[in-house]
Amino acid sequence: MKPILIAANWKMHKTLSEGQELTSTLINWLRRQKTSELQIILLPSFIHLTAIHSLLASDLPLALGAQNCHDKASGAFTGEVSSAMLASAGVQYVLVGHSERRGVYQEDHEVLAAKVDAALAEGIRPIFCCGEPSHERTQHTHEAYIVKQLEKSLLHLSPAQLAQVIIAYEPVWAIGTGHIPDADAIAAMQKSIRAVIARRYTPSLAEDVRLLYGGSCNAQNVQSFLAIEGVDGVLVGNASVQAKDFLPLLEAVL
Ligand code: PGA
């Protein structure tokens, strides 16, 4: 059985010592559990990646991810971080297309496609986020909206490349709000995502691609998301930032 993926998006939270303390707490918890059912991916700020990486141990199911990367390999881009830099800091995963990047930083389909390519070129697995704003759901256009996000930024990949991508379905209106779609709606969307991949590639690749749900996931509701057919894990924001919220969430999964 493949482990359940739990990606912890710390966003712009936590100082260095707070991030180190949470990581150490998680490591102690994992050592006590001895579980092989989980794979946790920590997504701290760029400047803390190296310090957090130095705490990780290869026998634990705890990996490092970044929240963003630049779309070019290198160059005169002041203040930016390339995927080669991330790989050299021990990063194995990177978020691409989070709704905050799409919305606040106006990242479009083309730049996100280039970020996916840049990450894969360095052996980093993109966690590609897709999700509709609320008006798309009320107008029943949410499925077409997600298909377009996939078409424009992911479906140019070769089958071997796509197999490296983790797709996170995160309805924009569910992020940080406490509002969540019902289980049938999440299942329907996961099914549509796999159907698009099956049509463009093969049914077996569609089955193998790892799909996450994200948006207001916490200790109380995580089991209900993981019980949905096709959901391989969760992308957690707020509930991943404090040990008092994150450890109960992990305990609820086991
Ligand atoms: P949330 O964030 O869990 O706080 O809703 C999820 C995310 O932004 O990935």
CSV table of C-alpha atoms and ligand atoms in Angstrom, one decimal:
chain,number,residue,atom,x,y,z
A,1,MET,CA,0.0,0.0,0.0
A,2,LYS,CA,1.3,3.5,-0.9
A,3,PRO,CA,1.8,5.8,2.1
A,4,ILE,CA,-0.8,8.6,2.7
A,5,LEU,CA,0.8,11.9,1.8
A,6,ILE,CA,0.4,14.8,4.2
A,7,ALA,CA,1.9,18.0,2.9
A,8,ALA,CA,2.3,20.8,5.5
A,9,ASN,CA,2.3,24.2,3.9
A,10,TRP,CA,3.6,26.6,6.5
A,11,LYS,CA,3.1,29.6,4.2
A,12,MET,CA,4.7,32.8,5.6
A,13,HIS,CA,4.6,31.5,9.2
A,14,LYS,CA,7.3,30.5,11.7
A,15,THR,CA,10.6,31.9,12.6
A,16,LEU,CA,13.7,29.7,12.3
A,17,SER,CA,13.6,28.4,15.9
A,18,GLU,CA,9.8,27.8,15.7
A,19,GLY,CA,10.2,25.8,12.5
A,20,GLN,CA,13.1,23.8,14.0
A,21,GLU,CA,11.1,23.1,17.2
A,22,LEU,CA,8.0,21.9,15.2
A,23,THR,CA,10.3,19.6,13.1
A,24,SER,CA,11.9,18.1,16.2
A,25,THR,CA,8.5,17.5,17.7
A,26,LEU,CA,7.4,15.7,14.6
A,27,ILE,CA,10.6,13.6,14.4
A,28,ASN,CA,10.0,12.5,18.0
A,29,TRP,CA,6.4,11.7,17.3
A,30,LEU,CA,7.4,9.7,14.2
A,31,ARG,CA,10.0,7.8,16.1
A,32,ARG,CA,7.4,6.7,18.6
A,33,GLN,CA,4.9,5.7,16.0
A,34,LYS,CA,7.2,3.7,13.8
A,35,THR,CA,4.7,4.1,11.0
A,36,SER,CA,5.2,3.3,7.3
A,37,GLU,CA,1.6,4.5,6.4
A,38,LEU,CA,2.5,8.1,6.2
A,39,GLN,CA,4.8,10.3,4.1
A,40,ILE,CA,5.0,13.9,5.5
A,41,ILE,CA,6.3,16.7,3.4
A,42,LEU,CA,7.3,19.9,5.2
A,43,LEU,CA,7.0,23.1,3.2
A,44,PRO,CA,8.8,25.8,5.2
A,45,SER,CA,10.0,29.2,4.0
A,46,PHE,CA,13.0,29.3,1.5
A,47,ILE,CA,15.4,30.6,4.1
A,48,HIS,CA,14.7,27.8,6.6
A,49,LEU,CA,15.0,24.9,4.1
A,50,THR,CA,18.7,24.1,4.8
A,51,ALA,CA,18.3,24.3,8.6
A,52,ILE,CA,15.2,22.0,8.5
A,53,HIS,CA,16.9,19.6,6.1
A,54,SER,CA,19.8,19.2,8.6
A,55,LEU,CA,17.3,17.9,11.2
A,56,LEU,CA,15.8,15.2,8.9
A,57,ALA,CA,16.8,11.6,9.0
A,58,SER,CA,16.7,9.2,6.0
A,59,ASP,CA,14.9,6.5,8.1
A,60,LEU,CA,11.9,8.7,8.7
A,61,PRO,CA,9.0,9.4,6.4
A,62,LEU,CA,9.6,13.1,6.5
A,63,ALA,CA,10.7,15.0,3.4
A,64,LEU,CA,11.4,18.6,2.5
A,65,GLY,CA,9.5,20.7,0.0
A,66,ALA,CA,9.5,24.4,-1.0
A,67,GLN,CA,6.5,26.7,-1.5
A,68,ASN,CA,7.6,28.1,-4.8
A,69,CYS,CA,10.4,28.1,-7.4
A,70,HIS,CA,11.4,30.3,-10.3
A,71,ASP,CA,10.5,29.3,-13.8
A,72,LYS,CA,14.0,29.9,-15.3
A,73,ALA,CA,17.1,27.8,-14.5
A,74,SER,CA,19.2,30.8,-13.5
A,75,GLY,CA,19.8,34.5,-14.4
A,76,ALA,CA,19.4,38.1,-13.4
A,77,PHE,CA,16.3,37.6,-11.3
A,78,THR,CA,16.9,39.5,-8.1
A,79,GLY,CA,15.2,38.0,-5.0
A,80,GLU,CA,14.2,34.7,-6.8
A,81,VAL,CA,15.1,31.1,-6.1
A,82,SER,CA,15.8,28.5,-8.8
A,83,SER,CA,15.0,24.8,-8.6
A,84,ALA,CA,18.7,24.0,-8.8
A,85,MET,CA,19.2,26.0,-5.6
A,86,LEU,CA,16.3,24.1,-4.0
A,87,ALA,CA,17.7,20.7,-5.1
A,88,SER,CA,21.1,21.6,-3.7
A,89,ALA,CA,19.4,22.4,-0.3
A,90,GLY,CA,17.8,18.9,-0.1
A,91,VAL,CA,14.4,19.8,-1.5
A,92,GLN,CA,12.4,17.0,-3.1
A,93,TYR,CA,9.1,18.6,-3.7
A,94,VAL,CA,7.8,22.0,-4.6
A,95,LEU,CA,4.3,23.6,-4.6
A,96,VAL,CA,3.4,25.0,-8.0
A,97,GLY,CA,0.2,26.9,-8.7
A,98,HIS,CA,-1.0,27.4,-5.2
A,99,SER,CA,-4.0,29.7,-5.3
A,100,GLU,CA,-2.2,32.4,-3.4
A,101,ARG,CA,0.5,32.4,-6.1
A,102,ARG,CA,-2.1,32.4,-8.8
A,103,GLY,CA,-4.2,35.1,-7.2
A,104,VAL,CA,-1.8,37.4,-5.2
A,105,TYR,CA,1.2,37.1,-7.5
A,106,GLN,CA,-0.8,36.7,-10.8
A,107,GLU,CA,1.0,33.6,-11.9
A,108,ASP,CA,-0.6,32.4,-15.1
A,109,HIS,CA,-0.8,29.0,-16.8
A,110,GLU,CA,2.3,29.6,-18.9
A,111,VAL,CA,4.6,30.6,-16.0
A,112,LEU,CA,3.2,27.6,-14.0
A,113,ALA,CA,4.0,25.2,-16.9
A,114,ALA,CA,7.5,26.6,-16.9
A,115,LYS,CA,7.9,26.2,-13.2
A,116,VAL,CA,6.8,22.5,-13.4
A,117,ASP,CA,9.4,22.0,-16.2
A,118,ALA,CA,12.1,23.8,-14.1
A,119,ALA,CA,11.4,21.7,-11.0
A,120,LEU,CA,11.3,18.4,-13.0
A,121,ALA,CA,14.6,19.3,-14.7
A,122,GLU,CA,16.2,19.3,-11.2
A,123,GLY,CA,14.6,16.1,-10.1
A,124,ILE,CA,12.1,17.9,-7.8
A,125,ARG,CA,8.5,16.6,-7.7
A,126,PRO,CA,6.0,19.4,-8.3
A,127,ILE,CA,2.9,19.4,-6.1
A,128,PHE,CA,0.6,21.1,-8.7
A,129,CYS,CA,-2.3,22.9,-7.1
A,130,CYS,CA,-5.6,23.4,-9.0
A,131,GLY,CA,-8.9,24.7,-7.7
A,132,GLU,CA,-11.9,26.8,-8.7
A,133,PRO,CA,-13.1,30.1,-7.2
A,134,SER,CA,-16.6,29.9,-5.7
A,135,HIS,CA,-18.4,31.5,-8.6
A,136,GLU,CA,-17.2,28.8,-11.0
A,137,ARG,CA,-18.8,26.2,-8.7
A,138,THR,CA,-22.1,28.1,-8.5
A,139,GLN,CA,-22.2,28.4,-12.3
A,140,HIS,CA,-21.3,24.7,-12.6
A,141,THR,CA,-18.2,25.5,-14.6
A,142,HIS,CA,-15.8,24.2,-12.0
A,143,GLU,CA,-14.9,21.0,-13.8
A,144,ALA,CA,-14.0,22.8,-17.1
A,145,TYR,CA,-12.0,25.3,-15.0
A,146,ILE,CA,-9.9,22.6,-13.4
A,147,VAL,CA,-9.4,20.8,-16.7
A,148,LYS,CA,-8.1,24.0,-18.3
A,149,GLN,CA,-5.6,24.5,-15.4
A,150,LEU,CA,-4.3,20.9,-16.1
A,151,GLU,CA,-4.3,21.3,-19.9
A,152,LYS,CA,-2.4,24.6,-19.8
A,153,SER,CA,0.3,23.8,-17.3
A,154,LEU,CA,0.7,20.0,-17.0
A,155,LEU,CA,-0.5,18.0,-20.0
A,156,HIS,CA,2.5,18.9,-22.1
A,157,LEU,CA,4.6,16.6,-20.0
A,158,SER,CA,5.8,13.2,-21.1
A,159,PRO,CA,4.1,10.2,-19.3
A,160,ALA,CA,7.3,9.7,-17.2
A,161,GLN,CA,7.3,13.3,-16.2
A,162,LEU,CA,3.6,13.4,-15.3
A,163,ALA,CA,4.2,10.3,-13.1
A,164,GLN,CA,6.4,12.5,-10.9
A,165,VAL,CA,3.7,15.2,-10.4
A,166,ILE,CA,1.4,15.2,-7.4
A,167,ILE,CA,-1.8,17.0,-8.1
A,168,ALA,CA,-3.6,18.8,-5.2
A,169,TYR,CA,-7.2,19.8,-5.7
A,170,GLU,CA,-7.8,22.8,-3.5
A,171,PRO,CA,-11.0,24.8,-4.1
A,172,VAL,CA,-10.0,28.4,-3.6
A,173,TRP,CA,-13.1,29.1,-1.5
A,174,ALA,CA,-12.2,26.2,0.9
A,175,ILE,CA,-8.7,27.5,1.6
A,176,GLY,CA,-8.4,29.0,5.1
A,177,THR,CA,-12.2,29.5,5.3
A,178,GLY,CA,-13.6,26.4,7.1
A,179,HIS,CA,-15.9,25.9,4.1
A,180,ILE,CA,-15.4,22.5,2.4
A,181,PRO,CA,-17.0,20.7,-0.5
A,182,ASP,CA,-19.1,17.7,0.3
A,183,ALA,CA,-17.4,14.3,-0.2
A,184,ASP,CA,-19.3,13.6,-3.4
A,185,ALA,CA,-18.1,16.9,-4.9
A,186,ILE,CA,-14.5,16.1,-4.0
A,187,ALA,CA,-14.8,12.5,-5.4
A,188,ALA,CA,-16.3,13.8,-8.6
A,189,MET,CA,-13.5,16.2,-9.1
A,190,GLN,CA,-10.8,13.6,-8.4
A,191,LYS,CA,-12.5,11.4,-10.9
A,192,SER,CA,-12.5,14.1,-13.6
A,193,ILE,CA,-8.8,14.8,-13.0
A,194,ARG,CA,-8.0,11.1,-13.4
A,195,ALA,CA,-10.3,10.9,-16.5
A,196,VAL,CA,-8.4,13.8,-18.2
A,197,ILE,CA,-5.1,12.0,-17.6
A,198,ALA,CA,-6.5,8.7,-18.8
A,199,ARG,CA,-7.7,10.3,-22.0
A,200,ARG,CA,-4.5,12.1,-22.7
A,201,TYR,CA,-2.1,9.4,-21.4
A,202,THR,CA,-3.2,5.9,-20.2
A,203,PRO,CA,-5.7,4.6,-17.6
A,204,SER,CA,-2.8,3.1,-15.7
A,205,LEU,CA,-1.0,6.4,-15.4
A,206,ALA,CA,-4.2,8.1,-14.4
A,207,GLU,CA,-4.6,5.5,-11.6
A,208,ASP,CA,-1.0,5.9,-10.4
A,209,VAL,CA,-0.9,9.7,-10.2
A,210,ARG,CA,-1.1,10.8,-6.6
A,211,LEU,CA,-4.0,13.2,-5.9
A,212,LEU,CA,-4.4,15.3,-2.7
A,213,TYR,CA,-7.3,17.3,-1.3
A,214,GLY,CA,-6.5,20.6,0.3
A,215,GLY,CA,-8.6,23.3,1.9
A,216,SER,CA,-9.5,23.7,5.6
A,217,CYS,CA,-8.3,20.2,6.4
A,218,ASN,CA,-7.9,19.6,10.2
A,219,ALA,CA,-7.8,16.8,12.8
A,220,GLN,CA,-11.6,16.6,12.9
A,221,ASN,CA,-12.2,16.2,9.1
A,222,VAL,CA,-9.0,14.7,7.7
A,223,GLN,CA,-10.4,11.1,7.9
A,224,SER,CA,-13.4,12.1,5.9
A,225,PHE,CA,-11.2,13.4,3.1
A,226,LEU,CA,-9.0,10.3,3.1
A,227,ALA,CA,-12.0,8.0,3.0
A,228,ILE,CA,-13.0,9.5,-0.4
A,229,GLU,CA,-12.1,7.3,-3.3
A,230,GLY,CA,-9.1,8.6,-5.3
A,231,VAL,CA,-7.8,10.8,-2.5
A,232,ASP,CA,-4.2,9.8,-1.7
A,233,GLY,CA,-3.4,12.5,0.9
A,234,VAL,CA,-4.0,16.1,2.0
A,235,LEU,CA,-2.4,19.4,1.7
A,236,VAL,CA,-2.7,21.2,5.0
A,237,GLY,CA,-2.2,24.9,5.7
A,238,ASN,CA,-3.3,26.4,9.0
A,239,ALA,CA,-3.6,23.1,10.8
A,240,SER,CA,0.0,22.2,10.0
A,241,VAL,CA,1.6,25.3,11.6
A,242,GLN,CA,1.3,24.4,15.3
A,243,ALA,CA,2.1,21.0,16.9
A,244,LYS,CA,-1.1,21.2,18.9
A,245,ASP,CA,-3.1,21.1,15.7
A,246,PHE,CA,-0.8,19.0,13.5
A,247,LEU,CA,-0.1,16.1,15.8
A,248,PRO,CA,-3.8,15.4,16.4
A,249,LEU,CA,-4.3,15.5,12.6
A,250,LEU,CA,-1.6,12.9,12.1
A,251,GLU,CA,-3.0,10.8,14.9
A,252,ALA,CA,-6.4,11.0,13.3
A,253,VAL,CA,-4.9,9.6,10.1
A,254,LEU,CA,-3.3,6.5,11.7
B,1,PGA,P1,-5.7,25.7,4.7
B,1,PGA,O1,-4.7,25.9,3.5
B,1,PGA,O2,-5.5,24.2,5.2
B,1,PGA,O3,-5.4,26.7,5.8
B,1,PGA,O4,-7.1,25.9,4.2
B,1,PGA,C1,-4.5,25.0,2.6
B,1,PGA,C2,-3.5,25.5,1.6
B,1,PGA,O5,-3.4,26.7,1.4
B,1,PGA,O6,-2.8,24.7,0.9
